[in-house]
Coordinates of C-alpha atoms in Angstrom, one line a residue:
Chain T
M6 CA 0.1 0.0 -0.1
E7 CA 2.9 2.4 0.9
A8 CA 4.6 1.7 -2.3
E9 CA 1.5 2.9 -4.1
K10 CA 1.4 6.0 -2.3
Y11 CA 5.0 7.0 -2.8
Q12 CA 7.1 7.2 -5.7
I13 CA 10.1 5.4 -5.2
D14 CA 13.3 5.2 -7.3
L15 CA 15.4 2.4 -5.8
G16 CA 18.4 2.9 -8.0
N17 CA 19.0 6.5 -6.5
L18 CA 17.5 5.5 -3.1
M19 CA 15.0 8.2 -3.6
A20 CA 11.1 8.6 -2.5
S21 CA 8.8 11.2 -3.2
D22 CA 5.5 12.1 -1.8
P23 CA 3.7 14.0 -4.4
T24 CA 0.4 14.0 -2.5
H25 CA 1.5 15.7 0.7
H26 CA 0.5 19.3 1.3
F27 CA 0.6 21.5 4.3
D28 CA -2.5 22.8 5.4
S29 CA -1.0 25.3 7.4
I30 CA 2.7 25.8 7.7
P31 CA 3.8 25.5 11.3
S32 CA 4.7 28.7 12.8
S33 CA 7.8 27.7 14.8
R34 CA 11.0 26.3 13.4
E35 CA 11.0 23.1 15.7
E36 CA 7.4 22.2 14.9
L37 CA 8.1 22.5 11.1
T38 CA 11.3 20.3 11.3
K39 CA 9.6 17.7 13.5
A40 CA 6.5 17.7 11.0
C41 CA 9.2 17.2 8.0
L42 CA 11.0 14.6 9.7
E43 CA 7.9 12.5 10.5
R44 CA 7.0 12.5 7.0
G45 CA 10.6 11.8 5.9
T46 CA 10.8 8.9 8.3
E47 CA 7.7 7.4 6.6
L48 CA 9.5 7.9 3.0
V49 CA 12.6 6.4 4.4
Q50 CA 10.9 3.5 5.7
A51 CA 9.1 2.9 2.4
I52 CA 12.5 2.9 0.7
A53 CA 13.9 0.4 3.3
N54 CA 11.1 -1.8 2.9
S55 CA 11.6 -2.5 -0.8
L56 CA 15.5 -2.1 -0.2
F57 CA 15.6 -4.9 2.4
A58 CA 13.1 -7.1 0.4
L59 CA 15.6 -7.3 -2.4
P60 CA 17.6 -10.7 -2.4
S61 CA 20.9 -10.2 -0.8
T62 CA 24.3 -11.9 -0.6
D63 CA 26.0 -12.1 2.7
D64 CA 29.6 -10.7 2.9
P65 CA 31.8 -10.2 5.9
D66 CA 31.1 -6.6 5.7
G67 CA 27.4 -7.0 5.7
P68 CA 24.6 -8.0 3.3
I69 CA 24.9 -6.7 -0.1
V70 CA 22.1 -6.2 -2.4
R71 CA 22.0 -5.5 -6.2
L72 CA 20.4 -2.2 -6.9
P73 CA 18.0 -1.9 -10.0
Q74 CA 19.0 0.9 -12.5
P75 CA 17.9 4.3 -11.5
T76 CA 14.5 5.3 -12.9
T77 CA 15.0 9.1 -12.7
K78 CA 17.1 10.0 -15.7
L79 CA 19.8 12.5 -15.0
P80 CA 22.1 14.0 -17.8
R81 CA 25.4 12.7 -18.6
E82 CA 28.5 14.6 -17.7
K83 CA 30.3 14.2 -21.0
H84 CA 28.9 13.0 -24.4
L85 CA 29.1 9.4 -25.3
P86 CA 32.4 8.3 -26.8
K87 CA 32.1 8.5 -30.6
P88 CA 33.3 5.7 -32.7
K89 CA 36.5 6.0 -34.4
P90 CA 36.3 6.9 -38.2
P91 CA 38.2 4.1 -40.3
T92 CA 41.7 5.0 -41.6
K93 CA 42.5 5.5 -45.1
W94 CA 43.9 2.1 -45.1
E95 CA 41.0 0.6 -43.5
L96 CA 38.8 2.3 -46.2
F97 CA 41.1 1.0 -49.0
A98 CA 41.1 -2.5 -47.7
K99 CA 37.4 -2.7 -47.2
M100 CA 37.2 -1.8 -50.8
K101 CA 39.6 -4.2 -52.1
G102 CA 38.2 -6.8 -49.7
I103 CA 41.4 -7.3 -48.0
K104 CA 41.2 -9.1 -44.8
Q105 CA 43.6 -9.1 -41.9
H106 CA 45.2 -12.5 -40.9
K107 CA 46.4 -13.3 -37.6
K108 CA 50.2 -13.8 -37.8
D109 CA 52.3 -15.7 -35.1
K110 CA 54.4 -13.4 -33.0
R111 CA 57.4 -15.8 -33.3
V112 CA 58.7 -16.8 -36.6
F113 CA 61.3 -19.3 -37.5
D114 CA 64.4 -17.6 -38.8
E115 CA 66.2 -19.6 -41.7
Q116 CA 69.3 -17.6 -41.5
T117 CA 70.2 -18.4 -38.0
G118 CA 68.0 -21.5 -37.6
T119 CA 66.2 -20.2 -34.5
W120 CA 62.8 -18.9 -33.5
K121 CA 62.7 -15.1 -33.6
R122 CA 60.2 -12.3 -33.1
R123 CA 58.4 -11.0 -36.1
H124 CA 58.9 -7.3 -35.0
G125 CA 61.0 -5.3 -32.7
Y126 CA 64.5 -6.0 -31.2
D127 CA 66.4 -9.1 -32.3
R128 CA 63.8 -9.8 -35.1
V129 CA 63.5 -12.2 -37.9
N130 CA 65.1 -11.0 -41.3
D131 CA 66.6 -8.0 -39.7
D132 CA 68.3 -5.7 -42.4
K133 CA 71.0 -4.9 -39.6
D134 CA 72.1 -8.7 -39.7
I135 CA 73.1 -8.6 -43.4
P136 CA 76.9 -8.0 -43.6
I137 CA 77.2 -8.1 -47.2
I138 CA 75.0 -6.7 -50.0
E139 CA 75.5 -7.9 -53.4
A140 CA 76.0 -5.5 -56.3
K141 CA 73.4 -5.0 -58.9
L142 CA 73.8 -3.6 -62.4
S143 CA 71.5 -0.9 -61.4
D144 CA 73.7 0.4 -58.6
E145 CA 75.2 3.7 -59.0
P146 CA 78.9 3.8 -58.5
G147 CA 80.0 5.8 -55.3
E148 CA 76.7 5.0 -53.4
D149 CA 76.8 3.3 -50.3
P150 CA 74.3 0.6 -50.4
F151 CA 74.1 0.5 -46.6
S152 CA 73.4 4.1 -46.0
K153 CA 70.9 4.1 -48.9
R154 CA 68.9 1.3 -47.1
K155 CA 69.0 3.2 -44.0
A156 CA 67.7 6.4 -45.7
E157 CA 64.9 4.5 -47.2
K158 CA 63.9 2.9 -44.1
K159 CA 63.8 6.3 -42.5
Q160 CA 61.7 7.7 -45.4
R161 CA 59.2 4.9 -45.0
V162 CA 58.8 5.4 -41.1
E163 CA 58.4 9.2 -41.9
K164 CA 55.6 8.6 -44.4
Q165 CA 53.9 6.2 -41.9
E166 CA 54.0 9.0 -39.3
K167 CA 52.4 11.5 -41.8
N168 CA 49.7 9.0 -42.6
R169 CA 49.0 8.5 -38.9
L170 CA 48.9 12.2 -38.2
Q171 CA 46.3 12.5 -41.2
N172 CA 44.2 9.8 -39.8
L173 CA 44.3 11.3 -36.5
K174 CA 43.2 14.6 -37.9
Q175 CA 40.2 13.0 -39.6
A176 CA 39.5 11.3 -36.2
A177 CA 39.7 14.8 -34.5
K178 CA 37.3 16.2 -37.0
A179 CA 34.8 13.7 -36.1
G180 CA 35.3 14.2 -32.6
A181 CA 36.6 10.5 -31.8
L182 CA 40.2 11.3 -31.1
P183 CA 41.8 8.6 -28.8
S184 CA 41.7 9.9 -25.2
H185 CA 45.4 9.8 -24.7
V186 CA 46.1 11.6 -27.9
Q187 CA 46.1 15.2 -28.4
L188 CA 46.9 17.4 -31.2
A189 CA 48.9 20.4 -30.9
A190 CA 49.4 23.3 -33.0
T191 CA 53.1 23.8 -33.6
A192 CA 52.5 27.0 -35.6
L193 CA 49.8 29.9 -35.7
P194 CA 47.0 29.3 -38.1
I195 CA 46.7 32.7 -39.8
T196 CA 50.3 33.9 -40.0
G197 CA 51.4 30.8 -41.4
H198 CA 54.7 29.3 -40.2
K199 CA 55.9 30.1 -36.8
E200 CA 59.4 28.8 -36.7
A201 CA 60.4 26.9 -34.0
P202 CA 62.7 28.8 -31.6
K203 CA 66.2 28.2 -33.1
K204 CA 69.2 27.2 -31.0
A205 CA 71.5 30.2 -31.1
S206 CA 74.7 29.5 -32.9
K207 CA 78.1 29.7 -31.3
E208 CA 79.0 32.6 -33.3
E209 CA 75.8 34.5 -32.2
L210 CA 76.4 33.9 -28.7
E211 CA 80.0 35.1 -28.9
N212 CA 78.7 38.3 -30.6
V213 CA 76.2 38.8 -27.9
A214 CA 78.7 38.1 -25.2
G215 CA 81.1 40.5 -26.8
M216 CA 78.6 43.2 -26.8
A217 CA 77.6 42.5 -23.2
A218 CA 81.2 42.7 -22.2
T219 CA 81.9 46.0 -23.8
A220 CA 78.9 47.6 -22.4
T221 CA 80.4 49.1 -19.5
A222 CA 82.0 52.7 -18.8
S223 CA 85.4 51.3 -19.5
G224 CA 84.3 49.4 -22.6
G225 CA 85.0 46.2 -20.8
K226 CA 88.6 47.0 -20.3
F227 CA 88.8 46.1 -16.6
D228 CA 86.3 43.3 -16.7
K229 CA 87.3 39.7 -15.5
K230 CA 87.6 37.6 -18.6
L231 CA 85.7 34.2 -18.6
P232 CA 87.6 31.1 -19.5
G233 CA 87.6 30.8 -23.2
E234 CA 86.5 34.3 -23.9
K235 CA 88.0 35.8 -26.8
P236 CA 89.0 39.4 -26.9
P237 CA 86.4 41.8 -28.5
K238 CA 86.6 42.0 -32.1
H239 CA 86.5 45.7 -32.7
T240 CA 88.6 47.6 -30.2
G241 CA 89.2 51.1 -30.5
K242 CA 87.1 54.1 -31.9
Y243 CA 85.0 54.1 -34.7
R244 CA 85.2 57.9 -35.6
K245 CA 88.2 59.8 -36.3
F246 CA 88.4 63.6 -36.1
L247 CA 90.6 65.3 -38.5
P248 CA 92.4 68.5 -37.3
V249 CA 90.6 71.6 -38.4
V250 CA 93.4 73.9 -37.9
E251 CA 96.1 73.9 -40.8
G252 CA 99.3 72.3 -39.8
K253 CA 102.0 70.2 -41.4
G254 CA 100.8 67.6 -43.8
M255 CA 97.5 67.0 -42.3
S256 CA 95.9 70.2 -43.5
S257 CA 94.8 68.9 -46.9
Q258 CA 93.2 65.8 -45.6
E259 CA 90.1 67.3 -44.3
K260 CA 89.9 69.6 -47.3
Q261 CA 90.0 66.5 -49.4
Q262 CA 87.4 64.7 -47.5
T263 CA 84.7 67.4 -47.8
A264 CA 85.7 68.1 -51.6
K265 CA 85.2 64.4 -52.2
I266 CA 81.6 64.6 -50.6
L267 CA 80.9 67.6 -52.7
D268 CA 81.8 66.1 -55.8
Q269 CA 79.8 63.0 -55.2
L270 CA 76.7 65.2 -54.6
M271 CA 77.5 67.4 -57.5
S272 CA 77.9 64.4 -59.8
K273 CA 74.6 63.2 -58.9
S274 CA 72.9 66.2 -59.5
S275 CA 74.6 66.7 -62.8
H276 CA 73.0 63.4 -64.2
D277 CA 69.6 64.9 -63.4
I278 CA 70.4 67.9 -65.9
L279 CA 70.4 65.8 -68.9
D280 CA 69.4 62.0 -68.4
V281 CA 70.2 60.5 -71.8
N282 CA 68.0 57.6 -71.3
K283 CA 65.0 59.6 -70.6
A284 CA 65.6 61.9 -73.5
V285 CA 65.8 59.0 -75.8
T286 CA 62.5 57.7 -74.8
M287 CA 60.9 61.1 -74.8
F288 CA 61.9 61.6 -78.4
N289 CA 60.7 58.1 -79.3
V290 CA 57.3 58.7 -77.8
K291 CA 56.9 61.9 -79.5
K292 CA 57.7 60.4 -82.9
E293 CA 55.2 57.5 -82.3
K294 CA 52.6 59.9 -81.6
Q295 CA 53.1 61.8 -84.7
R296 CA 53.1 58.7 -86.6
R297 CA 49.8 57.5 -85.4
K298 CA 48.0 60.8 -85.9
D299 CA 49.1 60.7 -89.5
K300 CA 47.8 57.3 -90.0
E301 CA 44.3 58.3 -88.5
R302 CA 44.0 61.0 -91.1
D303 CA 44.7 58.7 -94.0
S304 CA 42.4 55.8 -92.8
S305 CA 39.4 58.1 -92.0
S306 CA 38.9 58.6 -95.8
T307 CA 39.6 55.1 -97.1
A308 CA 39.4 52.6 -94.4
S309 CA 35.5 52.6 -93.9
K310 CA 35.1 51.5 -97.4
M311 CA 37.8 49.0 -97.3
K312 CA 36.8 47.0 -94.3
P313 CA 33.4 45.4 -95.3
K314 CA 34.7 44.8 -98.7
N315 CA 37.4 42.8 -97.2
K316 CA 35.1 40.6 -95.1
S317 CA 32.8 39.7 -98.0
F318 CA 35.6 38.6 -100.0
K319 CA 36.6 36.2 -97.4
K320 CA 33.1 34.8 -97.0
T321 CA 32.8 34.1 -100.7
S322 CA 36.4 32.6 -100.8
K323 CA 35.2 30.1 -98.1
K324 CA 31.9 29.3 -100.1
K325 CA 33.8 28.4 -103.0
H326 CA 35.8 25.8 -101.3
Chain Q
M9 CA 51.1 22.2 -38.5
L10 CA 50.0 19.9 -36.0
K11 CA 51.8 17.5 -33.6
I12 CA 50.9 14.5 -32.0
K13 CA 51.1 14.8 -28.3
T14 CA 50.7 11.7 -26.1
P15 CA 51.6 11.4 -22.2
K16 CA 54.9 10.4 -21.7
S17 CA 54.2 8.4 -18.4
Q18 CA 51.6 5.8 -17.5
R19 CA 50.5 8.0 -14.7
A20 CA 49.8 11.0 -17.1
K21 CA 48.1 8.6 -19.3
R22 CA 45.8 7.3 -16.6
A23 CA 45.0 10.9 -15.5
V24 CA 44.1 11.7 -19.3
E25 CA 42.0 8.6 -19.7
K26 CA 40.1 9.3 -16.4
R27 CA 38.8 12.5 -18.1
A28 CA 37.9 11.1 -21.3
P29 CA 34.2 10.6 -22.0
K30 CA 33.2 7.0 -21.2
L31 CA 30.3 4.9 -21.9
V32 CA 29.8 4.3 -18.0
E33 CA 30.8 7.4 -16.3
N34 CA 32.3 7.9 -13.1
G35 CA 30.7 10.2 -10.3
K36 CA 30.3 13.8 -11.1
K37 CA 32.6 16.0 -9.3
T38 CA 31.5 19.2 -7.9
L39 CA 33.3 22.6 -8.2
I40 CA 32.5 25.0 -5.0
L41 CA 33.5 28.6 -5.4
H42 CA 32.1 32.1 -4.7
G43 CA 32.0 35.6 -6.1
T44 CA 33.5 38.8 -5.0
K45 CA 31.4 39.3 -2.1
T46 CA 30.2 36.7 0.2
S47 CA 28.4 36.6 3.7
D48 CA 29.2 34.6 6.8
V49 CA 26.2 32.5 6.0
L50 CA 27.2 31.8 2.7
N51 CA 30.9 30.9 3.5
S52 CA 29.8 28.4 6.0
V53 CA 27.1 27.0 3.5
L54 CA 29.7 26.4 0.9
T55 CA 32.2 24.9 3.4
Q56 CA 29.3 22.5 4.6
I57 CA 28.3 21.5 1.1
Y58 CA 31.9 21.0 0.7
H59 CA 32.1 18.8 3.7
L60 CA 29.0 16.8 2.8
K61 CA 30.9 16.0 -0.6
R62 CA 34.6 15.9 0.3
D63 CA 35.2 12.8 -1.4
N64 CA 34.2 14.2 -4.9
A65 CA 34.6 17.9 -4.9
V66 CA 36.9 20.8 -5.4
K67 CA 36.7 24.1 -3.5
Y68 CA 38.1 27.4 -4.6
T69 CA 38.9 29.9 -2.0
K70 CA 39.9 33.0 -4.0
K71 CA 37.3 35.6 -5.1
N72 CA 36.0 35.5 -8.7
D73 CA 34.7 38.6 -10.3
K74 CA 33.8 37.6 -13.7
I75 CA 31.5 34.8 -12.9
R76 CA 27.8 35.7 -13.7
P77 CA 26.2 32.4 -14.5
F78 CA 22.9 33.6 -15.8
E79 CA 24.4 36.3 -17.9
S80 CA 26.0 35.8 -21.5
G81 CA 29.6 36.1 -21.3
G82 CA 29.6 35.7 -17.5
E83 CA 30.0 31.8 -17.8
T84 CA 33.3 31.7 -19.8
S85 CA 35.6 31.6 -16.7
L86 CA 33.2 29.0 -15.0
E87 CA 33.4 26.8 -17.9
F88 CA 37.2 27.2 -18.0
F89 CA 37.4 26.1 -14.3
S90 CA 35.3 23.3 -15.0
L91 CA 37.6 22.1 -17.7
K92 CA 40.6 22.6 -15.5
S93 CA 39.2 20.7 -12.5
D94 CA 37.1 18.1 -14.5
C95 CA 34.0 19.0 -12.5
S96 CA 30.4 19.0 -14.0
L97 CA 28.6 20.2 -11.0
F98 CA 29.2 23.6 -9.4
V99 CA 27.9 25.5 -6.5
F100 CA 28.4 29.2 -6.9
G101 CA 27.9 31.3 -3.9
S102 CA 27.5 35.2 -4.1
H103 CA 25.9 37.8 -1.9
S104 CA 24.6 41.3 -3.1
K105 CA 22.0 43.7 -2.0
K106 CA 19.6 42.5 -4.5
R107 CA 20.0 38.9 -4.0
P108 CA 21.3 38.2 -0.4
N109 CA 23.0 34.9 0.3
N110 CA 22.7 33.7 -3.2
L111 CA 23.6 30.2 -4.2
V112 CA 23.7 29.1 -7.9
L113 CA 23.4 25.3 -8.5
G114 CA 24.2 24.2 -11.8
R115 CA 25.2 21.4 -14.0
M116 CA 27.6 21.2 -17.0
F117 CA 27.5 19.2 -20.1
D118 CA 30.9 18.6 -21.9
H119 CA 32.3 21.5 -19.8
H120 CA 29.5 23.9 -21.0
I121 CA 26.7 25.1 -18.8
Y122 CA 23.7 22.8 -19.0
D123 CA 21.2 24.1 -16.5
L124 CA 21.0 26.5 -13.7
V125 CA 19.0 27.0 -10.5
E126 CA 19.5 30.0 -8.3
V127 CA 18.4 29.8 -4.8
G128 CA 18.5 32.2 -1.6
V129 CA 19.5 30.6 1.5
N130 CA 17.5 31.5 4.8
N131 CA 17.4 30.1 8.4
F132 CA 20.7 28.3 7.8
K133 CA 21.5 26.0 10.7
P134 CA 25.1 24.7 10.5
M135 CA 26.3 21.4 11.5
E136 CA 27.8 22.3 14.6
S137 CA 24.7 23.6 16.2
F138 CA 23.2 20.0 16.1
D139 CA 23.6 17.9 19.2
Y140 CA 23.5 14.1 18.6
D141 CA 25.3 10.7 19.3
K142 CA 28.6 11.2 17.4
K143 CA 28.6 7.5 16.4
L144 CA 25.8 8.3 14.1
T145 CA 27.8 10.8 12.2
P146 CA 27.6 9.8 8.4
L147 CA 30.5 8.5 6.7
I148 CA 32.0 10.2 3.7
G149 CA 31.0 8.7 0.5
S150 CA 28.2 6.5 1.6
K151 CA 25.3 6.4 -0.6
P152 CA 22.4 8.6 0.8
F153 CA 18.8 8.3 0.7
F154 CA 16.4 11.0 -0.5
A155 CA 13.0 12.0 0.5
F156 CA 11.1 14.6 -1.4
I157 CA 7.9 15.8 0.3
G158 CA 5.1 17.9 -1.2
E159 CA 3.2 18.2 -4.2
G160 CA 5.3 21.2 -5.3
F161 CA 8.0 19.0 -6.4
E162 CA 5.5 17.6 -9.0
N163 CA 3.6 20.5 -10.1
V164 CA 5.9 23.6 -9.9
E165 CA 8.4 23.8 -12.8
E166 CA 11.3 25.4 -10.5
L167 CA 11.0 23.0 -7.8
K168 CA 10.9 20.0 -10.2
H169 CA 14.0 21.5 -11.6
L170 CA 15.5 22.0 -8.3
K171 CA 14.7 18.4 -7.1
E172 CA 16.6 17.2 -10.1
V173 CA 19.7 19.3 -9.5
L174 CA 19.7 18.4 -5.8
L175 CA 19.4 14.7 -6.4
D176 CA 22.3 15.0 -9.0
L177 CA 24.4 17.1 -6.6
F178 CA 24.2 14.7 -3.6
R179 CA 23.5 11.4 -4.9
G180 CA 27.2 10.4 -5.5
E181 CA 28.1 7.6 -7.8
V182 CA 25.7 5.3 -9.4
V183 CA 26.3 1.9 -7.8
E184 CA 25.2 -1.6 -8.7
N185 CA 25.8 -3.3 -5.4
L186 CA 25.0 -1.7 -2.2
N187 CA 26.0 -2.8 1.4
L188 CA 23.0 -2.6 3.6
A189 CA 25.3 -2.0 6.5
G190 CA 26.6 1.2 5.2
I191 CA 23.5 3.2 4.7
D192 CA 23.6 5.9 7.1
H193 CA 22.1 9.3 5.9
V194 CA 19.4 11.0 4.3
F195 CA 18.5 14.5 2.7
V196 CA 15.0 15.3 3.5
C197 CA 13.6 18.2 1.3
T198 CA 10.2 19.5 1.9
A199 CA 8.3 21.9 -0.4
L200 CA 6.7 24.5 1.9
S201 CA 5.4 26.8 -0.8
S202 CA 5.7 27.1 -4.6
T203 CA 9.2 28.7 -4.2
T204 CA 10.6 27.8 -0.7
V205 CA 12.1 24.3 0.0
F206 CA 13.3 23.2 3.5
F207 CA 16.5 21.1 3.3
S208 CA 17.7 19.1 6.0
H209 CA 20.3 16.4 6.3
C210 CA 19.7 13.6 8.8
A211 CA 21.5 10.4 9.9
L212 CA 19.8 7.0 10.0
R213 CA 19.4 4.9 13.0
L214 CA 18.3 1.4 12.1
K215 CA 16.3 -0.2 15.0
R216 CA 15.3 -3.6 15.4
S217 CA 11.6 -4.3 14.7
G218 CA 11.3 -8.0 15.0
T219 CA 11.3 -8.4 11.3
A220 CA 14.0 -8.6 8.6
I221 CA 13.3 -4.9 7.6
P222 CA 14.6 -2.5 10.5
R223 CA 12.7 0.4 11.6
M224 CA 14.2 3.7 10.6
E225 CA 14.7 6.7 12.7
L226 CA 16.0 10.0 11.6
V227 CA 18.4 12.1 13.6
E228 CA 18.9 15.5 12.3
V229 CA 22.8 16.1 12.0
G230 CA 22.7 19.3 9.9
P231 CA 23.1 21.4 8.0
S232 CA 19.6 22.6 7.4
M233 CA 18.3 25.5 5.6
D234 CA 15.5 27.1 3.5
L235 CA 16.1 27.4 -0.1
V236 CA 14.2 30.2 -1.9
V237 CA 14.1 29.6 -5.7
R238 CA 15.0 32.9 -7.5
R239 CA 15.8 32.5 -11.2
H240 CA 16.4 29.1 -13.1
R241 CA 17.4 28.1 -16.6
L242 CA 16.4 24.9 -18.0
P243 CA 18.5 23.2 -20.8
N244 CA 17.8 23.8 -24.3
D245 CA 16.1 20.7 -26.0
S246 CA 18.9 19.8 -28.5
L247 CA 21.4 20.0 -25.4
K248 CA 19.2 17.8 -23.3
K249 CA 18.6 15.3 -26.1
E250 CA 22.4 15.0 -26.4
A251 CA 23.1 14.6 -22.8
M252 CA 20.2 12.1 -22.0
K253 CA 21.8 9.4 -24.2
T254 CA 22.5 6.2 -22.3
T255 CA 24.5 3.1 -22.8
S256 CA 21.3 1.2 -23.0
D257 CA 20.5 2.9 -26.2
Q258 CA 23.5 1.3 -27.6
H259 CA 22.9 -2.5 -28.2
K260 CA 24.9 -4.7 -25.9
K261 CA 27.8 -6.6 -27.2
K262 CA 26.5 -10.4 -27.8
I263 CA 27.9 -12.9 -25.6
K264 CA 28.6 -16.2 -27.4
N265 CA 27.2 -19.5 -26.4
V266 CA 24.7 -17.9 -23.9
S267 CA 21.0 -17.7 -24.6
S268 CA 18.1 -17.0 -22.4
D269 CA 14.8 -19.2 -22.1
V270 CA 11.6 -18.2 -20.7
L271 CA 11.3 -21.3 -18.8
Q272 CA 14.8 -22.4 -18.1
G273 CA 16.3 -19.0 -17.7
K274 CA 19.9 -18.6 -18.9
I275 CA 21.4 -21.3 -20.9
G276 CA 24.9 -21.8 -21.7
K277 CA 26.6 -24.2 -24.5
I278 CA 29.9 -25.8 -23.7
Y279 CA 31.8 -27.4 -26.5
I280 CA 34.0 -30.2 -25.8
P281 CA 36.6 -31.3 -28.3
D282 CA 36.6 -35.0 -29.2
Q283 CA 38.8 -36.7 -26.8
K284 CA 40.6 -39.1 -29.3
V285 CA 41.2 -41.8 -26.8
G286 CA 42.4 -44.2 -29.5
G287 CA 45.2 -41.8 -30.6
I288 CA 46.7 -41.2 -26.9
A289 CA 50.2 -42.2 -26.8
L290 CA 50.7 -44.2 -23.4
S291 CA 53.7 -43.2 -21.6
N292 CA 56.1 -45.9 -20.3
D293 CA 56.3 -44.9 -16.8
I294 CA 52.9 -45.9 -15.6
K295 CA 53.0 -47.1 -12.1
G296 CA 51.6 -50.6 -12.8
L297 CA 53.9 -51.2 -15.5
K298 CA 57.1 -50.8 -13.5
R299 CA 59.2 -53.9 -13.3
E300 CA 60.3 -53.7 -9.8
R301 CA 56.8 -53.3 -8.5
R302 CA 55.7 -56.3 -10.6
E303 CA 58.3 -58.2 -9.2
A304 CA 57.7 -57.1 -5.6
K305 CA 54.2 -57.9 -6.2
K306 CA 55.1 -61.4 -7.0
M307 CA 57.2 -61.8 -4.2
K308 CA 54.6 -60.5 -1.7
N309 CA 52.0 -62.7 -3.1
G310 CA 54.4 -65.9 -2.9
G311 CA 55.4 -64.8 0.7
E312 CA 51.9 -64.6 1.7
N313 CA 51.2 -68.0 0.1
E314 CA 54.3 -69.4 2.0
A315 CA 53.0 -68.0 5.3
K316 CA 49.5 -69.4 4.9
K317 CA 51.1 -72.7 4.1
R318 CA 53.0 -72.4 7.2
K319 CA 50.0 -71.5 9.1
T320 CA 48.1 -74.4 7.8
E321 CA 51.1 -76.8 8.8
S322 CA 51.2 -75.3 12.2
E323 CA 47.6 -76.2 12.7

């Protein structure tokens, strides 16, 4: 009878009494609490009745019952795991009807006459075990077949890695990336390639260290040298002041320097006065314009008659053929 | 360019897999945090909720100024925290002149806000103010009972919603097997009016009743408070549909050689390969075939015969 009166969700150990209604809410807090707990006790008893009625198995810690599934549906925390989309190879294999066969992990190695792993360390038919490669006609002279084989293997591994990344990208698009895999961007998407931070070269480091060492009041003269540190490359002053006052020998130097600069400036502007190239093109353009004008004047009288005539002639010639 | 990133240690891998979406989910974690301003009451409400859920909750103690769950753009940092701490339930406390002692209870789906209920806290009584036998103190992580009293939980939209959120917040993990000796507490929620719910937490005392079913007695252990529903936001339909998908929708994997019958129940088939008795190679060292034993047996038999003979002679 009680079970009919209350709604019981045994999976959540929950009972609710939808019929109860307070006629008048008790004024004092204690009375209210007492009234609520009374109703609560009834409900809990109702849950307990159906709970203890379930078949139980004895355990040293106490009787254990198997709870039914909760009837109150509550939302999930995360979406259901999505199925992984097939890889490119799986699609291809399906199209071609290729089926996978189970292979033994251990294979008999005829070279050594022992059983070995199919893959991995100390595996069967390992390229590394072959000490001699027979020369073929197609071999290029001067090429090391061992290093060639190594390079080919490396390429195959790289290709496989590329394929794997492509398949994972597809899976990520479908939202079914394996939980332990993350695809991290190594470059910014808009600006294109962001190069990975390059390791500073030895030379750059030396330059920077030299600059830092000379950035003192004394130009690094009194600083302690680090072991292996080279002396700064450019010691001394960059600028040289020539004497302004005339003296013996030196007097002409400054004059020469300024004269040289002035000459350079003058020669540059002198080119501007007559630019030969520009003059030639200007002359050419003028000539061309003149020629076009003359032509137009001629054609205005004759060309209008000539054109249609020409056309008709072509057409007739076509028909004749 | 993309790079494949995988955890480098087993521990990291386990941690990542723990957070991944699963068919059967683990219990929801709760994030407890507060806004820029809180009151004394709210502080203790938050700590006590944390205390009730200590096995599966994370509590933040710093102020958070950018969280306004009901406003658009105000949920960004909340969703970020949820992602960081892998929590899909949250309890957010704030206190303002307009909404004093405000508590926002909410759920997340896929680290985005699923639904929200805002309640005000009145008449709060902390755990410390209750006097009871300390032996009855509920253990952390034990499965609670729930009692929802009142027609409001059926008729009024807000209370119906609040009921669901409260159930989700406190129910803990969904279990298959329950130890009956471990049931020790109950949450009693009573709808006092169309907006007010009296929430209290009681310990259970199981008394002998003379039958197999014990008589239940409730001892209030706190906290208890009145929750006044203010604003609430239901999930939108498409999100709800997505979130309500369960594993039972997916068909179960077929178990080989097991079938069920109406009359006989579960039936299993067992295949036994042909024994090939004729082809078995007999080993040479069968006990009975050993030479010494054969001889010893002969001797024994002979000896007995002799003894018998002697016996007969003596007689």
